[in-house]
Short mmCIF file of N, CA and C in Angstrom, two decimals:
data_model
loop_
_atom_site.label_atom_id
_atom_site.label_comp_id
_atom_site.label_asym_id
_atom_site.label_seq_id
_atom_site.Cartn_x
_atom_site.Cartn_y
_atom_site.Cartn_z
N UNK A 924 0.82 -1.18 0.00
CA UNK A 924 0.00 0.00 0.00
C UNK A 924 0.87 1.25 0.00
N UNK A 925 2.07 1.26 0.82
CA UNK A 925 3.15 2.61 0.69
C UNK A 925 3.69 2.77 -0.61
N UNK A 926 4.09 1.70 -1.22
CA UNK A 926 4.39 1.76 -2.74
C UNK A 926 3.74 2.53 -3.21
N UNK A 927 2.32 2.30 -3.58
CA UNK A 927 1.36 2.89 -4.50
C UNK A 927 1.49 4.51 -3.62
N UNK A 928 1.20 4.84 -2.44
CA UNK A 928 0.99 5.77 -2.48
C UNK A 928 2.46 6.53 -2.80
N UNK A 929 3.36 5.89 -2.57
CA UNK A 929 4.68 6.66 -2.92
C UNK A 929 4.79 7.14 -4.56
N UNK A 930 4.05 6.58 -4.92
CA UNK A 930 4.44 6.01 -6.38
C UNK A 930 3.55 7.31 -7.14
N UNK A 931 2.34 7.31 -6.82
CA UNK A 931 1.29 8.49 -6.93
C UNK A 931 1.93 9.84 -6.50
N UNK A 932 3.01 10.02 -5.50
CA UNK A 932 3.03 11.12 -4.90
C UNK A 932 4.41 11.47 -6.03
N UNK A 933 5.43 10.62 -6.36
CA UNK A 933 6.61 10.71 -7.49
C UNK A 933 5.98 11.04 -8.69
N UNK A 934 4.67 10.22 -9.27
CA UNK A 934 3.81 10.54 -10.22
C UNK A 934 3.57 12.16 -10.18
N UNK A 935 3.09 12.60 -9.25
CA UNK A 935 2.56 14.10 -9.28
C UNK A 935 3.75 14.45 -9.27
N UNK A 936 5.03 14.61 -8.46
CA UNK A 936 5.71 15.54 -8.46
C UNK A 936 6.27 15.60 -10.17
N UNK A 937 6.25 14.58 -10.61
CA UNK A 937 6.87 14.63 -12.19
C UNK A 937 6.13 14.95 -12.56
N UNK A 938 4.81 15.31 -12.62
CA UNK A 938 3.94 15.55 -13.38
C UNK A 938 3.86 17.84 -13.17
N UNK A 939 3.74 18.14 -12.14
CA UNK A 939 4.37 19.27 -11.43
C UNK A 939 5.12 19.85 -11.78
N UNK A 940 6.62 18.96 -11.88
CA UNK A 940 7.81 19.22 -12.53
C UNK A 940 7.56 20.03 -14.29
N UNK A 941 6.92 19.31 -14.63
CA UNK A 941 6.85 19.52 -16.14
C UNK A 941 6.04 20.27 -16.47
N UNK A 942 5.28 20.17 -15.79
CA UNK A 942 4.35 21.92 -16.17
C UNK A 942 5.27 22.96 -15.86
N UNK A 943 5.79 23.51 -14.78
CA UNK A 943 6.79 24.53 -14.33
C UNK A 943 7.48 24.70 -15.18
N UNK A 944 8.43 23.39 -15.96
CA UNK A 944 9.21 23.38 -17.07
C UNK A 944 9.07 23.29 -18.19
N UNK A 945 7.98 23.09 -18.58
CA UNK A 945 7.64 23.21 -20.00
C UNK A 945 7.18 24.12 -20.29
N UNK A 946 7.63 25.17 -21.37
CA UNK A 946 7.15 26.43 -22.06
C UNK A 946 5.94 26.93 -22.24
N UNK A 947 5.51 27.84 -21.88
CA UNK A 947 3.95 28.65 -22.33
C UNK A 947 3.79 29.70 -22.66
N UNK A 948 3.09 29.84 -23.59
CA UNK A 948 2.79 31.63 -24.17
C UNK A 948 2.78 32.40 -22.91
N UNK A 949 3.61 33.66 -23.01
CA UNK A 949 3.91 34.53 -21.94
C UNK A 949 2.54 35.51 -21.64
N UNK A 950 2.21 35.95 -21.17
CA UNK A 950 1.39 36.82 -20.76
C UNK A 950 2.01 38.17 -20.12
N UNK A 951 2.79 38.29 -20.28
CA UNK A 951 3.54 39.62 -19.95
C UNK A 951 3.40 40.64 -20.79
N UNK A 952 3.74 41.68 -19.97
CA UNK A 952 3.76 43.32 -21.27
C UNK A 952 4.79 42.88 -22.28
N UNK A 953 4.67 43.65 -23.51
CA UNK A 953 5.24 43.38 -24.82
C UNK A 953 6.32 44.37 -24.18
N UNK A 954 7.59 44.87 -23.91
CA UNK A 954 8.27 45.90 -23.64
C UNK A 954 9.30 46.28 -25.37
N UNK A 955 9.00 45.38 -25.96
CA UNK A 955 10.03 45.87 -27.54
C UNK A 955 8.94 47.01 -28.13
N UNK A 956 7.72 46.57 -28.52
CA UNK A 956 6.67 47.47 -29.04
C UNK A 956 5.74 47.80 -27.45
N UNK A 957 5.63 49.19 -27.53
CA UNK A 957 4.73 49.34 -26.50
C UNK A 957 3.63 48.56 -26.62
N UNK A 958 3.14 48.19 -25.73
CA UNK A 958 1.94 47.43 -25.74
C UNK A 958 1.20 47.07 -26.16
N UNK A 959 2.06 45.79 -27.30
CA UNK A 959 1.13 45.02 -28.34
C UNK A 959 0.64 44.04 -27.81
N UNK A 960 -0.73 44.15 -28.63
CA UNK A 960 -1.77 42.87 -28.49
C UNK A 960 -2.69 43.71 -27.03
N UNK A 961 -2.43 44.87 -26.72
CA UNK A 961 -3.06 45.94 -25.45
C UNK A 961 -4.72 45.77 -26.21
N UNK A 962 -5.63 45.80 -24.74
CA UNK A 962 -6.57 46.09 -25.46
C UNK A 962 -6.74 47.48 -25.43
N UNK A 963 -6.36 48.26 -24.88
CA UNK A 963 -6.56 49.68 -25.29
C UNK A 963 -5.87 50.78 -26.88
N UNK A 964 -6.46 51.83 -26.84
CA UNK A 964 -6.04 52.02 -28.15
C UNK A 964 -4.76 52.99 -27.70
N UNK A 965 -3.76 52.70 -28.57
CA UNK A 965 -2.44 53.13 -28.33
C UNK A 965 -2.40 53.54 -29.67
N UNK A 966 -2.84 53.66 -30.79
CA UNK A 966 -2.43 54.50 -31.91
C UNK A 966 -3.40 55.63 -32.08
N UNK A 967 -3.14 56.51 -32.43
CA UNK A 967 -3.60 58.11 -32.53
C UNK A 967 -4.94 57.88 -33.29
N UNK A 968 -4.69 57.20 -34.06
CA UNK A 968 -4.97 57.25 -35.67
C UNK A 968 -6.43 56.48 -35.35
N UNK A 969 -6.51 55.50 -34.42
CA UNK A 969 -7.52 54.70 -34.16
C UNK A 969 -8.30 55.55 -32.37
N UNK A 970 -8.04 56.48 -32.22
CA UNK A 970 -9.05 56.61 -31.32
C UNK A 970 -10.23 56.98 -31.55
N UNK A 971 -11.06 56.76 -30.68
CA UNK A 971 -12.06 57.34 -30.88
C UNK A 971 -12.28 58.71 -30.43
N UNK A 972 -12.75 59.89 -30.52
CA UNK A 972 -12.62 61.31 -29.68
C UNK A 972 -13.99 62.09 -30.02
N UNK A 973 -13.98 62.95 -29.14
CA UNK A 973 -15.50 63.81 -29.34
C UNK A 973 -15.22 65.13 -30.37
N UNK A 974 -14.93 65.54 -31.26
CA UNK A 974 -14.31 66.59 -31.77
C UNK A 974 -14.89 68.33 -31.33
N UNK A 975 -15.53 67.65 -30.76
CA UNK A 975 -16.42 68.96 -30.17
C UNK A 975 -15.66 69.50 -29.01
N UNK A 976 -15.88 68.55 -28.16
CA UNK A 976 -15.59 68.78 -27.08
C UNK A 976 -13.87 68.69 -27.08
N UNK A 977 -12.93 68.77 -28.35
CA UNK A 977 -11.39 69.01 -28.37
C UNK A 977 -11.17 70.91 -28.42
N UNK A 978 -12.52 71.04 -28.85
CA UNK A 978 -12.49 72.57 -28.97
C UNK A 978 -13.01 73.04 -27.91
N UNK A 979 -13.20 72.63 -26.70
CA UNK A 979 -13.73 73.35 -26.01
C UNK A 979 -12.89 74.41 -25.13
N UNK A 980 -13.15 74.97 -24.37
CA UNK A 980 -12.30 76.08 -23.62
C UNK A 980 -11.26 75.13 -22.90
N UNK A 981 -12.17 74.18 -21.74
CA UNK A 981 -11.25 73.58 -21.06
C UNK A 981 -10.26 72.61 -21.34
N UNK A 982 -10.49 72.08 -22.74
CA UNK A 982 -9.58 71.16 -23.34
C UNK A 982 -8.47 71.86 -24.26
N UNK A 983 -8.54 72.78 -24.24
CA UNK A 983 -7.69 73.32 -24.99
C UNK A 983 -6.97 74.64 -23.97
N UNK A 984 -7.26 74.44 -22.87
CA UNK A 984 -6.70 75.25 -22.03
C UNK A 984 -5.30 74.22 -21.45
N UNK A 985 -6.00 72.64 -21.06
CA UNK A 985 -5.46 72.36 -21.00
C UNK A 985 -4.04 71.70 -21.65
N UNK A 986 -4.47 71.65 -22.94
CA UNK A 986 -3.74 71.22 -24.09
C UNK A 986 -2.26 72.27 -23.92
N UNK A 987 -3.01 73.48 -24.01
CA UNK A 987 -1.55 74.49 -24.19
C UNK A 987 -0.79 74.44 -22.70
N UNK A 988 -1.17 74.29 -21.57
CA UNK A 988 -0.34 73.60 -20.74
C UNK A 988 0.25 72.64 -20.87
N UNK A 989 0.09 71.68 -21.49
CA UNK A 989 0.71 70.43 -22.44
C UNK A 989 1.55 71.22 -22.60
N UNK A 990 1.18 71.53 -24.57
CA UNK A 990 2.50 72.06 -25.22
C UNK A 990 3.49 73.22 -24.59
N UNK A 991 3.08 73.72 -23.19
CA UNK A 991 3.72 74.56 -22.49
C UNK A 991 5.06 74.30 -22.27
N UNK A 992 4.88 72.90 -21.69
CA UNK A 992 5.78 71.76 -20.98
C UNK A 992 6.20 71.32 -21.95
N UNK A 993 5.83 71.02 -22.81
CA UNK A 993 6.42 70.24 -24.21
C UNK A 993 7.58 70.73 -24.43
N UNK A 994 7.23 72.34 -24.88
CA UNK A 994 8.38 73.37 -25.24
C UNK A 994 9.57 73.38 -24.22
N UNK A 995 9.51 73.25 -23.22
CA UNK A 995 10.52 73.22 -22.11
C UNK A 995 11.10 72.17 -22.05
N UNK A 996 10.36 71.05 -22.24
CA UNK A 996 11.14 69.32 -22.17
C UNK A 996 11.85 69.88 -23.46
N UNK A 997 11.51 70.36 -24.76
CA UNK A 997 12.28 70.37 -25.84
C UNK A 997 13.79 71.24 -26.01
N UNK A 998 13.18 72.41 -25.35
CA UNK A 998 14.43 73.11 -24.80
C UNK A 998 15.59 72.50 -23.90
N UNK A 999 15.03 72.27 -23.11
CA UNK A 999 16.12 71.54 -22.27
C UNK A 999 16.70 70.18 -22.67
N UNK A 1000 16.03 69.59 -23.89
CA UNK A 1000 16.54 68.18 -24.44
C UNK A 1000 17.94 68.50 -24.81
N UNK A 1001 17.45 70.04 -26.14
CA UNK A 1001 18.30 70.56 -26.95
C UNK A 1001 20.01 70.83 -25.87
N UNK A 1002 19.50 71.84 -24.95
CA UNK A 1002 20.43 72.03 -24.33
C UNK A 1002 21.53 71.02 -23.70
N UNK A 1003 21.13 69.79 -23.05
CA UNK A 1003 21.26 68.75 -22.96
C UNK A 1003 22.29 68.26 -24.10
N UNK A 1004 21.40 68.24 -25.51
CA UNK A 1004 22.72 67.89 -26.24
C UNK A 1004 23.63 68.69 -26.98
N UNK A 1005 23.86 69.66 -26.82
CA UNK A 1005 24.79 70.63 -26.97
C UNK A 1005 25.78 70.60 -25.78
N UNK A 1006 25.33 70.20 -24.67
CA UNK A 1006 26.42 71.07 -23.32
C UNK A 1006 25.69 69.85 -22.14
N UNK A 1007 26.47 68.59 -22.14
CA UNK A 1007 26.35 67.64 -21.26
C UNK A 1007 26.21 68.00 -19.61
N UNK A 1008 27.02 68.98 -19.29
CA UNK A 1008 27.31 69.49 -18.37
C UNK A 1008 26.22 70.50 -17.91
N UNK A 1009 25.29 70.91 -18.80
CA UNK A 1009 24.18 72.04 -18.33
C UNK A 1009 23.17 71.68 -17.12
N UNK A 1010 23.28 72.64 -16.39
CA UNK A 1010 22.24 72.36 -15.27
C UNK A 1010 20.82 72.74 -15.65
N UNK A 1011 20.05 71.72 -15.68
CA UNK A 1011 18.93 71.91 -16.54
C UNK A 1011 17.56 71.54 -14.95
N UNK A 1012 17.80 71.02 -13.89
CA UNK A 1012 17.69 70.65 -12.98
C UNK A 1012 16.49 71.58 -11.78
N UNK A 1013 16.98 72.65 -12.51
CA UNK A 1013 16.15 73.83 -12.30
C UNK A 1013 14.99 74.10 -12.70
N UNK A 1014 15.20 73.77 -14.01
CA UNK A 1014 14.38 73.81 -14.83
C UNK A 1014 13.26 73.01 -15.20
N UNK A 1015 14.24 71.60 -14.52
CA UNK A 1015 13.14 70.74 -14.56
C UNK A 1015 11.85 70.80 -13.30
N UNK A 1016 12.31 71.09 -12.26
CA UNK A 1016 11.86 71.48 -11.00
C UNK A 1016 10.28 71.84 -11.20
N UNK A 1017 10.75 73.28 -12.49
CA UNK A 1017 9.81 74.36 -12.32
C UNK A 1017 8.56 73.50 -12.86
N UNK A 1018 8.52 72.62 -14.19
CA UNK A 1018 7.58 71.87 -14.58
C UNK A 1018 6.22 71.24 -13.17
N UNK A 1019 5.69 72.05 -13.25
CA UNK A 1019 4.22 71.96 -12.25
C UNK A 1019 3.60 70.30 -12.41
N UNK A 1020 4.12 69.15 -12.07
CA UNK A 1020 3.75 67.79 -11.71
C UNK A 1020 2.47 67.75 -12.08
N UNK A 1021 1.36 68.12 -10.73
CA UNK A 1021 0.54 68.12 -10.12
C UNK A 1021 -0.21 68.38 -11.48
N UNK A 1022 0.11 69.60 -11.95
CA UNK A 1022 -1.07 70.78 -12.58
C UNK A 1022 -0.56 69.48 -14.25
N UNK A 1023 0.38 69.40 -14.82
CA UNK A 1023 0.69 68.61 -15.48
C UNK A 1023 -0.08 67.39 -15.95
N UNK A 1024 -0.42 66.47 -14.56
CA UNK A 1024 -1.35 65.03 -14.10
C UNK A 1024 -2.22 65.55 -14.50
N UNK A 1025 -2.87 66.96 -13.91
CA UNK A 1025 -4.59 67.07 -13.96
C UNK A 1025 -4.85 67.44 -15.67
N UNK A 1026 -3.66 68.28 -16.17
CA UNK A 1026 -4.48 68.77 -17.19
C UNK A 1026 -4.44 67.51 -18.36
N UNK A 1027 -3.55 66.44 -18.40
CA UNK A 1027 -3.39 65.28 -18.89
C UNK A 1027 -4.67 64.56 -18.91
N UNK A 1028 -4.88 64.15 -17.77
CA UNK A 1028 -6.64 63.51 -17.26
C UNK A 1028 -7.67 64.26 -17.93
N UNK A 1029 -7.37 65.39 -17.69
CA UNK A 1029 -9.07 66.61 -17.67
C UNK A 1029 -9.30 66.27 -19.89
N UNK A 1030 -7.90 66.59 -20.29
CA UNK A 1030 -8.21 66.61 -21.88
C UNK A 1030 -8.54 65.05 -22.10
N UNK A 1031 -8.08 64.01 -21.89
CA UNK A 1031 -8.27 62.54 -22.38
C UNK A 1031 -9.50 62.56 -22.09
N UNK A 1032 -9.88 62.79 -20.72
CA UNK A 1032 -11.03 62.25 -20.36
C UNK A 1032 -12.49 62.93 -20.80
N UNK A 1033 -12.25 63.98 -21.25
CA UNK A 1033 -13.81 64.52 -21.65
C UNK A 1033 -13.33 64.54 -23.13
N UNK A 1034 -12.36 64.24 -24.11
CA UNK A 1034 -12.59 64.11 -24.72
C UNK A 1034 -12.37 62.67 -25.44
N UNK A 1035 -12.23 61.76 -24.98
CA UNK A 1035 -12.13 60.32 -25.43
C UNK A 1035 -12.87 59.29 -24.91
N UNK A 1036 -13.18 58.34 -25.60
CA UNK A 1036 -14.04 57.07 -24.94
C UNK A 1036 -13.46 55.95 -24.22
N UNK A 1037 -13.98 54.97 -23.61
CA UNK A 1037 -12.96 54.45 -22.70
C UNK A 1037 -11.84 54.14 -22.92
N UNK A 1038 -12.20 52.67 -24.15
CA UNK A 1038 -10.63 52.50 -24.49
C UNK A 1038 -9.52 53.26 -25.27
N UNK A 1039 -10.16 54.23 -25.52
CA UNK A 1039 -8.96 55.36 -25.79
C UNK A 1039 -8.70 55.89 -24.42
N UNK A 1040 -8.74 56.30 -23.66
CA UNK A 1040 -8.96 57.02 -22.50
C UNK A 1040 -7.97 55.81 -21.75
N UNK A 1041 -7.68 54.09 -21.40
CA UNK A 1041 -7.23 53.52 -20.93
C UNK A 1041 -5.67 53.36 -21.81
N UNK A 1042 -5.61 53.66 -23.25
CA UNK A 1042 -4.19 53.88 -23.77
C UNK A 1042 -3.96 55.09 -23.61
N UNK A 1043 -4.12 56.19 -23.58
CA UNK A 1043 -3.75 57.34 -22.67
C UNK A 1043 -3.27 57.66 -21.60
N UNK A 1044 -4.01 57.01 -20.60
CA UNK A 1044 -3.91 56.80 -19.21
C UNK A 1044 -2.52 56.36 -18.91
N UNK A 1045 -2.22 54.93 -19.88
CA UNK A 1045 -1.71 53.82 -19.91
C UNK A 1045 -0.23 55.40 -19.90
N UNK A 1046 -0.20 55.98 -21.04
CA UNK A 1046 0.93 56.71 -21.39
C UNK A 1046 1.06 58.49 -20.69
N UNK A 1047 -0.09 58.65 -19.98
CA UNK A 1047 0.29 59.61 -18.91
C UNK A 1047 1.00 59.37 -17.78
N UNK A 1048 0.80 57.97 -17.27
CA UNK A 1048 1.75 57.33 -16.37
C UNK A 1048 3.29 57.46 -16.83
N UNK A 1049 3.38 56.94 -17.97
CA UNK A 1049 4.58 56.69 -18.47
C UNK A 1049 5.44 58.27 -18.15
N UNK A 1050 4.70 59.40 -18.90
CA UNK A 1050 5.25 61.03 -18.66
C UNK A 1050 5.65 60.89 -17.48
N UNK A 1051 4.32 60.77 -16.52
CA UNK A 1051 4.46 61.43 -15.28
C UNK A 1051 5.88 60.37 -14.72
N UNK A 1052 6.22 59.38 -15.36
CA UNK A 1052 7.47 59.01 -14.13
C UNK A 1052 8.35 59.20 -15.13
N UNK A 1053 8.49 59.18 -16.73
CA UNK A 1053 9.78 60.04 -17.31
C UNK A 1053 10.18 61.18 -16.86
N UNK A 1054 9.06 62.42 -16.08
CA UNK A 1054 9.56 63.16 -15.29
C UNK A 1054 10.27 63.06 -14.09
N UNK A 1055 9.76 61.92 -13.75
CA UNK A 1055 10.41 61.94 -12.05
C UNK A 1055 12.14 61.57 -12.52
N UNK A 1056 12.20 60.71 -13.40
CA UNK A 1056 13.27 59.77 -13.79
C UNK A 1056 13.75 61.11 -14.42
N UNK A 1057 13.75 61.92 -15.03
CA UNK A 1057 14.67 62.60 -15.71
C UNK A 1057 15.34 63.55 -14.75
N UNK A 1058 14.07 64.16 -13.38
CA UNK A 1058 14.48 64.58 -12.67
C UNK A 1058 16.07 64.00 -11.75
N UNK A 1059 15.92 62.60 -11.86
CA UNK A 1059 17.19 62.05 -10.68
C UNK A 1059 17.94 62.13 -11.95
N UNK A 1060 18.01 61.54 -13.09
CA UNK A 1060 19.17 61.65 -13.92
C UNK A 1060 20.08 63.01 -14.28
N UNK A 1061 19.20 64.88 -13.58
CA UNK A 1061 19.82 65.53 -13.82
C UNK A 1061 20.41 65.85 -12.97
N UNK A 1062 20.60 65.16 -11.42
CA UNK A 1062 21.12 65.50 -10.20
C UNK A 1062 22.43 65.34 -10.08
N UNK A 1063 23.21 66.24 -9.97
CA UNK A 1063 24.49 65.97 -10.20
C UNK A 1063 25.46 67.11 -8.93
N UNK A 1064 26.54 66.57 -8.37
CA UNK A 1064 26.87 67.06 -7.48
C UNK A 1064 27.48 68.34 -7.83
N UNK A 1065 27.70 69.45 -6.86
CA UNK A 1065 28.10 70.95 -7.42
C UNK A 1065 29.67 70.90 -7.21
N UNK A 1066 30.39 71.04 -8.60
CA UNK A 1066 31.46 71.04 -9.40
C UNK A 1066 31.91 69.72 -9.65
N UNK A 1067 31.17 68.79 -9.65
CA UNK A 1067 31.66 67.44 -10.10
C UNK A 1067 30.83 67.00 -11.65
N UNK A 1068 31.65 67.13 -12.96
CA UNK A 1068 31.06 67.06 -13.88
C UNK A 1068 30.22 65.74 -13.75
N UNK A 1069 29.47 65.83 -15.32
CA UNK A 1069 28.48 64.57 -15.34
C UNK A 1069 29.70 63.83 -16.01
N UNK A 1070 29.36 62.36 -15.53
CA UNK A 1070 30.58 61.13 -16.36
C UNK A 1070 29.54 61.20 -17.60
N UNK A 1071 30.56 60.41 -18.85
CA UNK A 1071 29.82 60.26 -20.28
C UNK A 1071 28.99 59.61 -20.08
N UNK A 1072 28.66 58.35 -19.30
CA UNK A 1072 27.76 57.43 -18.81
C UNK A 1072 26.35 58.23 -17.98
N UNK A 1073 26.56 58.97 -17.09
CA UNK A 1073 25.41 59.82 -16.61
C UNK A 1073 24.90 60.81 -17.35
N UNK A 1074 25.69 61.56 -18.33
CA UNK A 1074 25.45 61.96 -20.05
C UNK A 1074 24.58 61.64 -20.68
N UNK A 1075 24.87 60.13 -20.98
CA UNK A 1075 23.95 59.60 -21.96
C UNK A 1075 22.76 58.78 -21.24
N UNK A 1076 22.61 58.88 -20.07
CA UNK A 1076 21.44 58.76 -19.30
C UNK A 1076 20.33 59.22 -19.69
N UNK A 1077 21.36 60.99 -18.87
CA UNK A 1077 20.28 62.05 -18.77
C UNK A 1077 19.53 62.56 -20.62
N UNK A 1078 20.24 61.94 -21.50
CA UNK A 1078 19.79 62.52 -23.31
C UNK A 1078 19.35 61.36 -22.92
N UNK A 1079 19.07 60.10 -23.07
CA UNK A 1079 18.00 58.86 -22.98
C UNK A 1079 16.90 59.83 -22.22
N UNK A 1080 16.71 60.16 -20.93
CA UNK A 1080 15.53 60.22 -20.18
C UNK A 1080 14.72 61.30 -21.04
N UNK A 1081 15.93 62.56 -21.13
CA UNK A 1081 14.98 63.54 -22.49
C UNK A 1081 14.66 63.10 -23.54
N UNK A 1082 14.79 62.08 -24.05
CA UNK A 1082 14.41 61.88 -25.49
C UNK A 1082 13.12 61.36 -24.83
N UNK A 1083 13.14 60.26 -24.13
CA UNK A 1083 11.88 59.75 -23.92
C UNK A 1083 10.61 60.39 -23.28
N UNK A 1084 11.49 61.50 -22.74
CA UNK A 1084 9.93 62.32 -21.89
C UNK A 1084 9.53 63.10 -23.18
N UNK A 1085 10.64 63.51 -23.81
CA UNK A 1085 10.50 64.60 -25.45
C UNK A 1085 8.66 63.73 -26.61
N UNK A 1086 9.48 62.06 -26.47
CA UNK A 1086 8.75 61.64 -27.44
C UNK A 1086 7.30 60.92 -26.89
N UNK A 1087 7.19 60.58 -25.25
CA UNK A 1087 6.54 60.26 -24.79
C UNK A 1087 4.93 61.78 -24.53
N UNK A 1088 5.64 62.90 -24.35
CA UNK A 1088 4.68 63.81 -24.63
C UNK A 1088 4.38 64.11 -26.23
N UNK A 1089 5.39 64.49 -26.86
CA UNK A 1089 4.98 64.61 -28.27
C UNK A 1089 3.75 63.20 -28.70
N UNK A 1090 3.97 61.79 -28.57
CA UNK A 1090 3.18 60.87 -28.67
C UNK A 1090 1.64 61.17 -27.93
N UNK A 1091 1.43 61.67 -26.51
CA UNK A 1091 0.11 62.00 -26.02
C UNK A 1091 -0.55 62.82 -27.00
N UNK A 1092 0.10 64.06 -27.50
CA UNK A 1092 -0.48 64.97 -28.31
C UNK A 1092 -0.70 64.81 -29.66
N UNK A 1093 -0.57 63.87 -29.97
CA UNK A 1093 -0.74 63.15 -31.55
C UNK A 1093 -1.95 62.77 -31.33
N UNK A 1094 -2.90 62.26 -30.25
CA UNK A 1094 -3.88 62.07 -29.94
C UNK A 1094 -5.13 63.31 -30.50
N UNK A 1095 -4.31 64.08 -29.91
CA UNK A 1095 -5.35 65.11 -30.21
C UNK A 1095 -5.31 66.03 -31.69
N UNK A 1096 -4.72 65.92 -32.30
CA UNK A 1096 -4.47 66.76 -33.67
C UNK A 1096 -5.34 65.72 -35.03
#
């Protein structure tokens, strides 16, 4: 009788074994293409939007706070790659977070339908921590240059906050 049950219990564990180890379609985020196979809409081109309501006061109030920030991430990209060494840090500071988040939300959301509104979302997150992240990448101690390596950090984090807002606003045009 210990046999068998031994035998059943080696049975399962091999059986256990091989599920764990044998291969299965991943279910993870796509990280090469942003979020393929997403059910939300992540291309511009396919949202759905209210066109009315893109003209309205408050969506377009908030919009130019967008491109406010836009212009400044772009400036300071530029600067960035001209003069590795520029303290841009300041500058980044001044970028209003808070007011940033809301006016992000306020335009998606009255003017898009859900699943546009959930690939949006999906990529206001993304801004809001390319900011935080660009913020530590410009921290640099006072008179200790940036190494080429913390260099090409800080031009990675601007490109991506550069193309990650330019991408939100493709939404709306």
């Amino acid at each position: 009788m210990s046999l068998d049950r031994k035998g059943a219990v080696q049975q399962l564990a091999v059986t256990l074994g091989a599920l764990c180890v044998s291969p299965a379609v991943s279910r993870a985020a796509k990280y090469g293409d942003f979020g393929v196979g997403s059910p939300e809409v992540l291309n511009p081109s396919e949202a759905v939007k209210d066109t009315d309501a893109i003209k309205s006061k408050e969506v377009q109030d908030s919009l130019d706070k967008i491109r406010a920030v836009h212009d400044k991430v772009k400036s300071m990209r530029a600067a960035v790659l001209k003069d590795p060494q520029v303290d841009i840090l300041g500058t980044l500071r001044t970028i209003p977070y808070a007011d940033v988040r809301i006016a992000m939300y306020t335009a998606s959301n009255t003017v898009f339908d859900e699943d546009t509104q959930r690939g949006t979302d999906r990529l206001i997150r993304v801004i809001m921590q390319d900011i935080s992240e660009a913020e530590l990448a410009a921290q640099q101690k006072p008179g200790v240059p940036r190494t080429e390596r913390k260099a090409e950090a800080l031009r990675r984090k601007m490109q991506k906050l550069d193309s990650g807002i330019d991408d939100y606003l493709k939404f709306f045009s």
